[in-house]
Short mmCIF file of C-alpha atoms in Angstrom, two decimals:
data_model
loop_
_atom_site.label_atom_id
_atom_site.label_comp_id
_atom_site.label_asym_id
_atom_site.label_seq_id
_atom_site.Cartn_x
_atom_site.Cartn_y
_atom_site.Cartn_z
CA MET A 23 31.08 9.81 8.38
CA PRO A 24 29.38 6.46 8.80
CA HIS A 25 31.78 3.15 8.68
CA PRO A 26 32.90 2.24 5.15
CA THR A 27 30.79 -0.71 3.86
CA THR A 28 31.69 -3.42 1.46
CA THR A 29 30.77 -3.26 -2.23
CA ALA A 30 28.10 -5.78 -3.35
CA THR A 31 27.90 -6.47 -6.88
CA HIS A 32 25.77 -9.25 -8.56
CA PRO A 33 27.30 -8.66 -12.65
CA ALA A 34 25.04 -11.76 -13.98
CA ARG A 35 22.44 -9.23 -16.14
CA PRO A 36 23.01 -5.88 -18.08
CA THR A 37 22.86 -3.02 -16.44
CA ARG A 38 19.53 -0.85 -16.79
CA LEU A 39 20.32 1.96 -14.50
CA THR A 40 23.76 3.43 -12.84
CA VAL A 41 22.48 6.08 -9.73
CA ILE A 42 25.60 7.75 -8.79
CA ASN A 43 26.21 10.96 -6.47
CA ALA A 44 23.25 9.59 -4.35
CA LEU A 45 22.95 10.15 -0.60
CA LEU A 46 21.54 6.77 -0.21
CA LEU A 47 19.40 5.51 2.71
CA PRO A 48 19.39 1.98 2.48
CA LEU A 49 17.11 0.99 5.24
CA ALA A 50 18.81 -2.22 5.18
CA ASP A 51 19.48 -4.32 8.12
CA PRO A 52 22.95 -5.99 8.63
CA ALA A 53 21.64 -9.70 8.91
CA GLY A 54 19.59 -8.55 5.46
CA PRO A 55 19.54 -10.53 2.42
CA SER A 56 22.23 -8.98 0.50
CA SER A 57 26.22 -9.39 1.09
CA THR A 58 26.72 -5.95 2.07
CA THR A 59 27.21 -4.78 5.47
CA HIS A 60 25.57 -1.16 4.99
CA PRO A 61 25.96 1.79 7.05
CA ASP A 62 22.28 3.92 7.91
CA TRP A 63 23.61 6.14 5.08
CA TYR A 64 26.19 7.16 3.22
CA LEU A 65 27.26 8.94 -0.23
CA GLY A 66 27.17 6.48 -3.18
CA TRP A 67 25.92 4.57 -6.01
CA MET A 68 23.74 1.96 -7.07
CA THR A 69 22.92 -0.36 -10.15
CA VAL A 70 19.82 -1.51 -11.41
CA GLY A 71 20.03 -4.84 -14.01
CA ASP A 72 17.45 -5.30 -16.58
CA ASP A 73 15.34 -7.51 -14.43
CA GLY A 74 14.71 -4.60 -12.63
CA LEU A 75 16.55 -5.93 -9.38
CA ILE A 76 19.35 -4.02 -7.61
CA SER A 77 22.47 -5.69 -8.85
CA GLY A 78 25.26 -3.51 -7.38
CA ILE A 79 25.08 -0.98 -4.12
CA GLY A 80 28.18 1.09 -2.34
CA PRO A 81 29.76 4.41 -1.22
CA GLY A 82 31.86 6.34 -3.74
CA SER A 83 31.77 5.26 -7.46
CA PRO A 84 30.63 2.58 -8.99
CA PRO A 85 33.16 -0.02 -10.21
CA PRO A 86 33.13 -0.83 -13.77
CA ALA A 87 29.81 -2.82 -14.62
CA THR A 88 30.50 -5.61 -16.63
CA CYS A 89 28.24 -7.88 -18.30
CA PRO A 90 29.19 -12.19 -18.80
CA PRO A 91 30.11 -13.19 -22.44
CA SER A 92 26.52 -14.78 -23.01
CA CYS A 93 25.25 -11.08 -23.35
CA ASP A 94 27.52 -10.80 -26.52
CA ASP A 95 29.98 -13.28 -27.55
CA PRO A 96 29.58 -16.69 -25.68
CA THR A 97 32.71 -17.66 -26.44
CA SER A 98 34.44 -14.49 -25.97
CA GLY A 99 34.83 -14.00 -22.42
CA ALA A 100 35.32 -10.42 -22.45
CA GLU A 101 33.64 -7.82 -20.15
CA HIS A 102 32.01 -4.82 -21.71
CA THR A 103 31.19 -1.55 -19.55
CA MET A 104 27.38 -1.35 -19.38
CA HIS A 105 26.37 1.66 -17.40
CA GLY A 106 23.10 1.64 -19.15
CA GLU A 107 21.15 4.99 -18.36
CA VAL A 108 22.83 7.06 -15.89
CA LEU A 109 20.97 9.17 -13.12
CA ASP A 110 23.24 11.98 -11.58
CA ALA A 111 21.46 12.03 -8.06
CA ARG A 112 23.64 15.30 -7.47
CA GLY A 113 23.69 14.57 -3.88
CA ALA A 114 19.86 14.30 -3.64
CA MET A 115 18.75 11.56 -1.03
CA VAL A 116 17.68 7.91 -2.38
CA ALA A 117 15.42 5.60 -0.31
CA PRO A 118 13.40 2.94 -0.66
CA GLY A 119 9.76 3.48 -2.12
CA PHE A 120 7.15 3.54 1.04
CA VAL A 121 5.24 0.28 1.90
CA SER A 122 1.69 0.74 2.56
CA ALA A 123 0.60 -2.47 4.40
CA HIS A 124 -2.86 -1.08 4.67
CA SER A 125 -4.80 0.32 1.75
CA HIS A 126 -8.20 1.20 0.60
CA ILE A 127 -7.04 2.32 -3.11
CA TYR A 128 -10.36 2.54 -4.63
CA THR A 129 -11.65 5.35 -2.22
CA SER A 130 -9.34 8.07 -4.48
CA GLY A 131 -12.83 9.82 -5.44
CA LEU A 132 -14.24 9.86 -1.77
CA ARG A 133 -11.99 12.65 -0.05
CA GLY A 134 -13.70 14.73 2.38
CA VAL A 135 -16.49 12.45 2.48
CA ALA A 136 -17.99 12.50 6.43
CA HIS A 137 -15.10 14.69 6.87
CA SER A 138 -16.65 15.01 10.68
CA GLN A 139 -17.68 11.68 11.52
CA THR A 140 -16.41 8.69 13.51
CA LEU A 141 -15.83 5.42 11.89
CA TYR A 142 -19.40 3.85 11.40
CA PRO A 143 -21.28 6.54 9.94
CA TRP A 144 -18.15 7.33 7.84
CA VAL A 145 -18.40 3.81 6.62
CA ARG A 146 -22.05 4.10 5.98
CA ALA A 147 -21.63 7.30 3.84
CA ASN A 148 -18.57 5.63 1.58
CA GLY A 149 -20.80 2.59 1.05
CA GLU A 150 -23.64 4.87 -0.02
CA ALA A 151 -21.57 6.71 -2.71
CA LEU A 152 -20.35 3.55 -3.81
CA LEU A 153 -23.39 1.31 -3.46
CA ASP A 154 -24.11 1.03 -7.62
CA ALA A 155 -20.71 1.52 -8.83
CA SER A 156 -20.28 -0.81 -11.77
CA ALA A 157 -17.03 -3.15 -12.08
CA ASP A 158 -15.91 -1.13 -14.71
CA ASP A 159 -16.19 2.27 -12.39
CA MET A 160 -13.92 0.28 -9.72
CA TYR A 161 -11.52 -0.30 -11.93
CA TRP A 162 -10.82 3.38 -12.73
CA TYR A 163 -11.36 4.42 -9.16
CA THR A 164 -8.32 1.98 -8.36
CA LEU A 165 -6.31 2.72 -11.23
CA HIS A 166 -6.66 6.60 -10.08
CA GLY A 167 -6.03 5.80 -6.51
CA SER A 168 -2.81 3.74 -7.35
CA LEU A 169 -1.32 6.20 -9.66
CA ASP A 170 -2.00 8.74 -6.41
CA PHE A 171 0.26 6.49 -4.42
CA VAL A 172 2.84 5.99 -6.72
CA ASN A 173 3.07 9.98 -7.23
CA ASN A 174 3.53 9.59 -3.95
CA GLY A 175 6.47 7.28 -3.53
CA ILE A 176 4.52 4.28 -2.23
CA THR A 177 5.70 1.55 -4.77
CA SER A 178 4.08 -1.42 -2.85
CA ALA A 179 0.77 -1.74 -1.13
CA TYR A 180 -1.61 -3.91 0.46
CA ASN A 181 -4.99 -3.03 -0.82
CA PHE A 182 -8.49 -4.17 0.98
CA THR A 183 -10.48 -4.63 -2.41
CA HIS A 184 -14.04 -3.26 -2.27
CA SER A 185 -16.43 -6.33 -1.94
CA ARG A 186 -18.45 -7.67 -4.33
CA VAL A 187 -21.08 -7.09 -1.76
CA SER A 188 -22.11 -3.80 -0.98
CA TRP A 189 -22.91 -3.67 2.52
CA LEU A 190 -24.33 -1.02 4.64
CA TYR A 191 -23.90 -0.45 7.99
CA GLU A 192 -26.73 -0.50 10.38
CA PRO A 193 -26.01 1.53 13.78
CA GLU A 194 -29.33 0.29 15.78
CA THR A 195 -27.73 -3.43 15.29
CA GLY A 196 -24.50 -2.88 15.08
CA TYR A 197 -24.27 -4.99 11.87
CA ASN A 198 -24.01 -4.93 8.34
CA HIS A 199 -26.31 -5.82 5.64
CA PRO A 200 -25.86 -6.48 1.99
CA ALA A 201 -27.55 -3.80 -0.09
CA ARG A 202 -26.20 -4.99 -3.68
CA ILE A 203 -24.76 -7.86 -4.35
CA HIS A 204 -22.41 -7.68 -7.87
CA GLY A 205 -20.57 -9.90 -9.79
CA THR A 206 -17.09 -11.34 -9.35
CA ASP A 207 -15.69 -9.05 -11.83
CA HIS A 208 -15.96 -6.30 -9.13
CA VAL A 209 -13.25 -7.50 -7.60
CA THR A 210 -11.47 -8.98 -10.45
CA ARG A 211 -11.44 -5.17 -12.16
CA GLN A 212 -9.76 -3.58 -9.09
CA PHE A 213 -6.56 -6.60 -9.34
CA ASP A 214 -6.50 -4.79 -12.73
CA GLY A 215 -6.57 -0.99 -11.63
CA THR A 216 -3.46 -1.74 -9.49
CA ALA A 217 -1.86 -4.12 -12.04
CA ASP A 218 -2.36 -1.15 -14.81
CA SER A 219 -0.71 1.44 -12.42
CA GLY A 220 2.60 -0.42 -11.85
CA ILE A 221 2.40 -0.86 -8.25
CA ARG A 222 3.32 -3.76 -6.29
CA VAL A 223 0.18 -5.50 -4.43
CA VAL A 224 -0.93 -7.94 -2.18
CA ASN A 225 -4.68 -8.12 -3.15
CA SER A 226 -7.40 -8.84 -0.17
CA PHE A 227 -10.76 -9.53 -0.23
CA ARG A 228 -13.26 -10.58 2.11
CA LEU A 229 -14.99 -13.94 2.48
CA ASP A 230 -18.62 -12.52 2.58
CA ASP A 231 -19.72 -15.57 4.12
CA GLU A 232 -22.97 -13.87 5.79
CA ALA A 233 -24.09 -13.23 2.01
CA PHE A 234 -23.74 -16.63 0.77
CA THR A 235 -23.43 -20.47 1.48
CA GLU A 236 -20.25 -21.75 2.68
CA THR A 237 -19.72 -23.56 -0.59
CA GLU A 238 -20.17 -20.61 -2.66
CA THR A 239 -18.01 -18.02 -0.27
CA LEU A 240 -14.87 -21.03 -0.50
CA ASP A 241 -15.11 -21.59 -4.15
CA THR A 242 -15.74 -17.92 -5.02
CA PHE A 243 -12.36 -16.75 -2.69
CA ALA A 244 -10.27 -19.61 -4.24
CA GLU A 245 -11.34 -18.36 -7.62
CA MET A 246 -10.20 -14.72 -6.63
CA VAL A 247 -6.99 -15.91 -5.21
CA ALA A 248 -6.33 -17.58 -8.84
CA ALA A 249 -7.64 -14.71 -10.52
CA SER A 250 -5.15 -11.68 -8.37
CA ALA A 251 -2.29 -14.25 -9.48
CA ASP A 252 -3.24 -14.63 -12.90
CA ARG A 253 -4.35 -10.50 -13.59
CA THR A 254 -1.40 -9.11 -12.01
CA PRO A 255 1.92 -8.93 -13.58
CA ALA A 256 4.31 -11.26 -11.93
CA ALA A 257 6.80 -8.83 -10.98
CA GLN A 258 4.14 -7.06 -9.48
CA HIS A 259 2.42 -9.66 -7.42
CA LEU A 260 3.17 -9.94 -3.88
CA GLY A 261 0.65 -12.36 -3.17
CA GLU A 262 -3.36 -12.75 -1.53
CA SER A 263 -4.77 -12.53 1.65
CA ILE A 264 -7.81 -12.63 3.78
CA MET A 265 -10.09 -9.00 4.53
CA GLY A 266 -10.42 -10.48 7.95
CA ALA A 267 -14.45 -9.09 8.68
CA VAL A 268 -15.01 -10.64 11.96
CA GLN A 269 -15.24 -6.66 13.19
CA TRP A 270 -18.10 -6.54 10.98
CA SER A 271 -19.68 -10.32 11.20
CA SER A 272 -22.60 -11.62 13.73
CA HIS A 273 -21.19 -15.01 13.95
CA ARG A 274 -18.49 -16.89 15.14
CA ARG A 275 -18.49 -19.10 11.94
CA SER A 276 -17.04 -16.07 10.29
CA ALA A 277 -13.85 -16.63 12.15
CA GLU A 278 -13.66 -20.46 11.63
CA LEU A 279 -13.77 -19.89 8.02
CA GLU A 280 -11.29 -17.45 7.68
CA ALA A 281 -8.76 -19.51 9.60
CA GLN A 282 -9.82 -22.67 7.36
CA VAL A 283 -9.06 -20.52 4.01
CA MET A 284 -5.79 -19.27 5.93
CA ARG A 285 -4.82 -23.09 6.49
CA ASN A 286 -6.45 -24.71 2.90
CA LEU A 287 -4.38 -21.72 0.65
CA GLY A 288 -1.32 -20.60 2.45
CA VAL A 289 -3.04 -17.00 2.77
CA SER A 290 -2.45 -13.90 5.24
CA ASN A 291 -5.09 -12.26 6.86
CA GLN A 292 -5.55 -8.63 7.67
CA ALA A 293 -8.49 -7.98 10.31
CA HIS A 294 -10.01 -4.32 11.07
CA PHE A 295 -10.06 -4.46 14.70
CA VAL A 296 -10.88 -2.55 17.78
CA GLU A 297 -10.24 0.33 15.78
CA THR A 298 -12.70 3.04 17.63
CA ALA A 299 -14.01 3.41 20.61
CA GLU A 300 -17.86 3.08 19.49
CA GLY A 301 -19.45 0.05 20.96
CA ILE A 302 -15.53 -1.28 21.86
CA GLU A 303 -16.74 -3.93 24.47
CA PHE A 304 -18.96 -5.95 21.79
CA GLN A 305 -15.49 -5.53 19.54
CA GLN A 306 -12.82 -6.55 22.24
CA SER A 307 -15.36 -9.82 22.93
CA LYS A 308 -14.56 -11.22 19.35
CA PHE A 309 -11.06 -11.54 20.26
CA GLU A 310 -11.90 -14.66 21.32
CA TRP A 311 -13.78 -15.60 18.24
CA TYR A 312 -10.21 -15.36 16.53
CA GLU A 313 -8.23 -17.32 19.06
CA GLU A 314 -10.77 -19.74 19.58
CA ALA A 315 -10.83 -20.36 15.56
CA GLY A 316 -6.68 -20.64 15.90
CA ALA A 317 -6.41 -18.26 13.27
CA LEU A 318 -3.79 -16.27 15.40
CA GLY A 319 -0.37 -16.35 14.37
CA ALA A 320 2.90 -15.23 11.92
CA ARG A 321 0.20 -14.69 8.94
CA PHE A 322 -2.59 -12.87 11.16
CA LEU A 323 -2.23 -9.06 11.07
CA PHE A 324 -4.78 -6.84 13.37
CA GLY A 325 -4.98 -3.69 11.08
CA HIS A 326 -5.30 -0.64 13.64
CA PHE A 327 -5.38 -2.29 17.11
CA VAL A 328 -6.56 0.90 18.53
CA HIS A 329 -8.60 -0.58 21.85
CA PRO A 330 -7.27 -3.69 22.52
CA THR A 331 -6.91 -5.08 26.34
CA ASP A 332 -4.07 -5.98 27.87
CA THR A 333 -4.79 -9.80 27.70
CA MET A 334 -5.32 -9.49 24.04
CA ILE A 335 -1.98 -7.52 23.61
CA GLU A 336 0.05 -10.19 25.37
CA ARG A 337 -1.99 -13.07 23.60
CA ALA A 338 -1.53 -11.83 20.22
CA VAL A 339 2.37 -11.00 20.72
CA ALA A 340 2.72 -14.84 21.69
CA ALA A 341 0.88 -16.11 19.12
CA GLY A 342 3.52 -13.94 16.79
CA CYS A 343 0.92 -11.61 15.26
CA ALA A 344 1.71 -8.20 13.65
CA MET A 345 -0.31 -4.87 13.94
CA VAL A 346 -0.51 -2.11 10.87
CA TRP A 347 -0.39 1.40 12.50
CA GLN A 348 -2.90 4.15 10.46
CA PRO A 349 -2.18 7.36 12.51
CA THR A 350 -3.15 9.55 10.01
CA SER A 351 -6.69 7.55 9.51
CA ASN A 352 -6.90 7.23 13.04
CA GLY A 353 -6.80 11.16 14.17
CA ARG A 354 -9.19 11.90 11.06
CA LEU A 355 -12.06 9.55 11.94
CA GLY A 356 -11.32 10.08 16.05
CA SER A 357 -10.97 6.45 16.39
CA GLY A 358 -8.08 7.10 19.09
CA ILE A 359 -4.49 6.43 19.42
CA ALA A 360 -2.57 2.94 19.22
CA ASP A 361 -0.19 2.60 21.88
CA VAL A 362 2.54 1.28 19.23
CA ALA A 363 5.27 2.15 21.45
CA ARG A 364 4.29 -0.51 23.78
CA PHE A 365 3.42 -3.09 21.40
CA ARG A 366 6.78 -2.78 19.74
CA ASP A 367 8.32 -2.75 23.57
CA ALA A 368 6.07 -6.10 24.16
CA GLY A 369 8.04 -7.86 20.94
CA MET A 370 4.99 -7.21 18.12
CA ARG A 371 6.29 -6.61 14.79
CA ILE A 372 4.96 -3.25 13.54
CA GLY A 373 4.27 -1.72 10.01
CA MET A 374 2.47 1.44 8.67
CA GLY A 375 -0.34 1.97 6.11
CA LEU A 376 -2.26 4.66 4.15
CA ASP A 377 -5.57 3.29 4.93
CA ASP A 378 -8.30 4.82 2.98
CA GLN A 379 -7.74 7.96 0.53
CA SER A 380 -11.06 8.65 2.01
CA CYS A 381 -9.84 9.03 5.47
CA THR A 382 -6.21 10.27 4.97
CA ASP A 383 -7.63 12.32 2.53
CA VAL A 384 -3.90 13.18 1.81
CA SER A 385 -2.30 9.87 1.21
CA ASP A 386 1.20 11.27 2.27
CA PRO A 387 3.61 8.64 3.97
CA PHE A 388 5.90 11.50 5.11
CA GLN A 389 2.51 13.05 7.13
CA ASN A 390 1.61 9.72 7.86
CA MET A 391 4.96 9.25 10.00
CA ARG A 392 5.17 12.61 11.66
CA ILE A 393 1.73 12.35 12.75
CA GLY A 394 2.58 8.91 14.39
CA MET A 395 5.96 9.46 15.74
CA TYR A 396 4.89 13.07 17.12
CA THR A 397 1.76 11.20 18.41
CA MET A 398 3.86 8.66 20.12
CA ARG A 399 6.04 11.01 21.94
CA ALA A 400 3.02 13.31 23.14
CA LYS A 401 1.22 10.39 24.82
CA HIS A 402 4.25 9.23 26.34
CA SER A 403 5.74 12.74 27.28
CA ASP A 404 8.62 11.26 25.97
CA ALA A 405 10.79 12.95 22.74
CA GLY A 406 12.82 9.48 22.24
CA ILE A 407 10.23 7.12 22.39
CA MET A 408 10.27 6.76 18.36
CA THR A 409 12.80 8.27 16.50
CA PRO A 410 12.75 9.37 12.71
CA ARG A 411 14.83 6.03 11.53
CA GLU A 412 13.14 3.92 13.18
CA VAL A 413 9.19 5.13 12.13
CA LEU A 414 11.00 5.52 8.16
CA ARG A 415 11.55 1.68 8.86
CA MET A 416 8.01 0.66 9.69
CA HIS A 417 7.03 2.37 6.66
CA THR A 418 9.37 0.68 4.31
CA LEU A 419 11.03 -2.46 5.68
CA GLY A 420 8.86 -3.03 8.74
CA SER A 421 5.89 -2.90 6.51
CA ALA A 422 7.50 -5.46 4.09
CA GLU A 423 8.26 -7.85 7.03
CA VAL A 424 4.36 -7.72 8.35
CA LEU A 425 2.97 -8.62 4.44
CA GLY A 426 5.99 -11.44 4.09
CA VAL A 427 7.54 -9.54 1.15
CA GLU A 428 10.71 -8.36 2.80
CA ASP A 429 13.00 -10.52 0.50
CA ARG A 430 11.28 -8.16 -2.29
CA VAL A 431 10.77 -4.78 -0.58
CA GLY A 432 11.05 -2.42 1.71
CA SER A 433 15.05 -1.62 1.60
CA LEU A 434 17.52 -1.14 -1.02
CA GLU A 435 19.60 -4.56 -1.26
CA VAL A 436 21.03 -6.52 -3.99
CA GLY A 437 18.60 -8.77 -5.39
CA LYS A 438 15.68 -6.55 -4.25
CA HIS A 439 13.21 -4.68 -6.81
CA ALA A 440 14.59 -1.24 -7.40
CA ASP A 441 11.89 0.62 -5.90
CA PHE A 442 12.99 4.13 -4.63
CA LEU A 443 12.59 7.70 -4.39
CA LEU A 444 15.20 10.64 -5.06
CA VAL A 445 14.48 13.26 -2.75
CA ASP A 446 16.10 16.55 -2.77
CA PRO A 447 15.81 18.83 0.61
CA ARG A 448 17.46 21.38 -1.57
CA HIS A 449 14.06 21.95 -3.58
CA PRO A 450 12.46 23.49 -1.51
CA ASP A 451 15.69 24.39 0.56
CA THR A 452 15.25 23.11 4.33
CA GLY A 453 18.67 24.27 5.29
CA PRO A 454 21.89 22.33 6.55
CA VAL A 455 21.40 18.64 6.88
CA TRP A 456 21.95 18.11 10.86
CA ASP A 457 20.98 14.68 10.29
CA VAL A 458 20.44 12.83 7.62
CA PHE A 459 17.21 10.30 8.80
CA ALA A 460 15.81 13.73 10.76
CA THR A 461 15.99 15.77 7.37
CA TYR A 462 14.72 12.91 5.48
CA VAL A 463 11.40 12.33 7.88
CA MET A 464 10.92 15.33 9.79
CA ALA A 465 11.50 18.05 7.20
CA CYS A 466 10.99 16.41 3.73
CA GLY A 467 7.59 16.08 2.14
CA LEU A 468 5.65 15.25 -1.06
CA ARG A 469 7.06 19.09 -1.91
CA ASN A 470 10.85 17.86 -2.08
CA LEU A 471 9.68 14.06 -3.66
CA GLN A 472 11.64 14.67 -7.40
CA GLN A 473 11.42 11.20 -8.79
CA VAL A 474 9.87 7.68 -8.42
CA TYR A 475 11.25 4.77 -9.49
CA ILE A 476 9.70 1.15 -9.77
CA GLY A 477 12.02 -1.50 -10.89
CA GLY A 478 14.84 0.99 -11.74
CA GLU A 479 12.09 2.44 -14.56
CA LEU A 480 10.98 6.43 -13.45
CA VAL A 481 7.36 6.12 -13.18
CA SER A 482 6.56 10.01 -11.25
CA THR A 483 7.99 13.12 -11.46
CA GLN A 484 7.30 15.82 -9.23
CA GLY A 485 3.87 14.02 -8.57
CA VAL A 486 3.18 13.51 -12.30
CA ALA A 487 2.69 9.94 -13.37
CA THR A 488 4.92 8.81 -16.44
CA THR A 489 2.16 6.49 -17.75
CA SER A 490 -0.46 7.41 -20.53
CA LEU A 491 -3.01 6.15 -18.68
CA ALA A 492 -2.99 8.79 -15.99
CA ASP A 493 -5.07 11.66 -17.77
CA ASP A 494 -7.61 9.16 -18.44
CA ALA A 495 -7.97 7.76 -14.96
CA SER A 496 -8.38 11.41 -13.51
CA ALA A 497 -11.07 12.56 -16.21
CA GLU A 498 -12.91 8.97 -15.57
CA LEU A 499 -12.76 8.90 -12.12
CA HIS A 500 -14.44 12.43 -11.89
CA ALA A 501 -17.17 11.79 -14.65
CA ARG A 502 -17.59 8.76 -12.66
CA ILE A 503 -18.08 9.54 -9.37
CA VAL A 504 -20.08 12.50 -10.32
CA HIS A 505 -22.89 10.57 -12.57
CA ARG A 506 -22.70 8.20 -9.61
CA ALA A 507 -23.44 10.85 -6.85
CA ARG A 508 -25.94 12.79 -9.04
CA ALA A 509 -27.82 9.23 -9.90
CA ALA A 510 -27.65 8.52 -5.87
CA GLY A 511 -29.00 11.91 -4.82
CA LEU A 512 -25.90 12.94 -3.29
CA ALA A 513 -24.62 16.51 -3.17
CA ILE A 514 -20.96 17.39 -4.07
CA ASP A 515 -20.39 20.83 -3.40
CA TYR A 516 -18.24 22.00 -6.46
CA VAL A 517 -17.44 20.40 -9.77
CA PRO A 518 -15.14 22.63 -11.46
CA ASP A 519 -14.95 21.31 -14.79
CA ASP A 520 -18.63 20.36 -15.33
CA ASP A 521 -18.78 20.84 -18.56
CA VAL A 522 -15.77 18.77 -19.75
CA ILE A 523 -16.95 16.01 -17.76
CA ALA A 524 -20.39 16.30 -19.46
CA ALA A 525 -18.36 15.87 -22.98
CA ARG A 526 -16.60 13.02 -21.67
CA THR A 527 -19.51 10.65 -20.81
CA ALA A 528 -19.76 9.57 -23.94
CA PRO A 529 -17.97 7.20 -25.50
CA THR A 530 -16.83 5.75 -21.90
CA ARG A 531 -13.92 3.40 -21.18
CA ALA A 532 -13.08 0.01 -19.94
CA SER A 533 -9.75 -1.22 -19.10
CA ALA A 534 -6.18 -0.03 -20.86
CA ARG A 535 -5.75 -3.56 -21.47
CA PRO A 536 -7.74 -7.07 -23.12
CA VAL A 537 -9.19 -8.60 -20.14
CA ALA A 538 -12.32 -10.80 -19.28
CA ALA A 539 -15.24 -9.21 -20.61
CA SER A 540 -17.55 -7.71 -17.53
CA SER A 541 -20.60 -9.14 -16.47
CA GLU A 542 -22.04 -5.43 -15.61
CA ALA A 543 -22.52 -2.93 -18.08
CA THR A 544 -20.73 -0.18 -18.48
CA ALA A 545 -21.93 2.86 -16.90
CA ALA A 546 -24.40 5.00 -19.37
CA LEU A 547 -22.69 8.20 -18.26
CA SER A 548 -23.69 9.97 -21.34
CA GLU A 549 -27.17 9.83 -19.24
CA ALA A 550 -25.81 12.11 -16.44
CA PRO A 551 -28.07 14.76 -15.56
#
């Protein structure tokens, strides 16, 4: 049994939830924000205040919860036992919700698209499928994808929104060209989709500087930063970021504008970079664009970083950059193997992401951890090069750190959001728990994920979201994707509920909550063939 820990409590608020008899995996570092010195794991308890924050955690049984005098009679000074709802974990594992530090949540309806294609033809296939999507389509696609994440235990995400410019990649030139330009609500409705799902989110969006004047580009980006903060509930709002697009850009000015926005608005930047072996020398040459623009630093993240040169690694580490690893996506697209063990040993901060649902197909963080860890072991012929605990930390606290939100999410510590998973290795049974972290990472999966909590509220049970929006999100996704595909002449092999979809097409729904009116008309799904 691990060494004992001190109990940390924060009795300033009434208790919403008390978790007992839990095999806790806090993933908290000894120098974390709470006053508790946590062992790696222990059988214990956790309390959640009515503000959704962890108010206490420790081994054994919880102490009597107390409520300040102000919550009853402000003159009495009396203490009140306030356990709130009690969740008896009955020995199941309780761990932090996963953090996906690199996600494109709107792709939830595109699984299996371009299934045997590499990055660039796959990107074009996705672009063609979404070419004429409306702003309200994007809302439902994003809501469905966000609930899919939540059902799979991902409670926080860095989300690259689909650009208001529908870019199509031209392999002959190696560049994108703008095929459609939508209103800004094409982006803001995606903010609404994540907001309505309950997931915590960093909203990321592209400057699209090659489609607009510089003044339009900068003004619109600032408008989107404000809209993201305004349309996302404060507790869910983890910030804004640039979707770095130099990989697709034709001139250095794109890097300069991104660096300028980082400085002026204080936002981070995550750039897809050297992701694929296609045209690799040209991709690598663009590293200097970012470096010379002054973009590199602690707020700059390299997404993928599969094919960097030795010099790029050295300079990125020296500048304090982080990288985000998508092992499932990199394998599915045949992009290559990011040498994360090398980056780690060089001192680079590392997070993990689920990328698109259209290139991981199952947004499964357990699978993502295993593919990543096993790939590193195979690449280096060394089974000890990455441990289960290390890869779990990368997909929780490590991902929160690279996003700069480790004070709020990523581990179970007093004062952080009570975002946690109940995972039971006995259902279905995986046998004796020889090693807690090995069982959690290597033997458990979505089949063992019993419940998901965000802010101490139950949001998913055995893969089914508790929100009343879940059924609508599924029906709307199917109806809208099928309609758009057929209208564009794209083939979908099998539509199992075609009659149900046809009945669904009128009337259509917009958002689940009042938002600014869309500048694009809702798709006339009743006209679907």
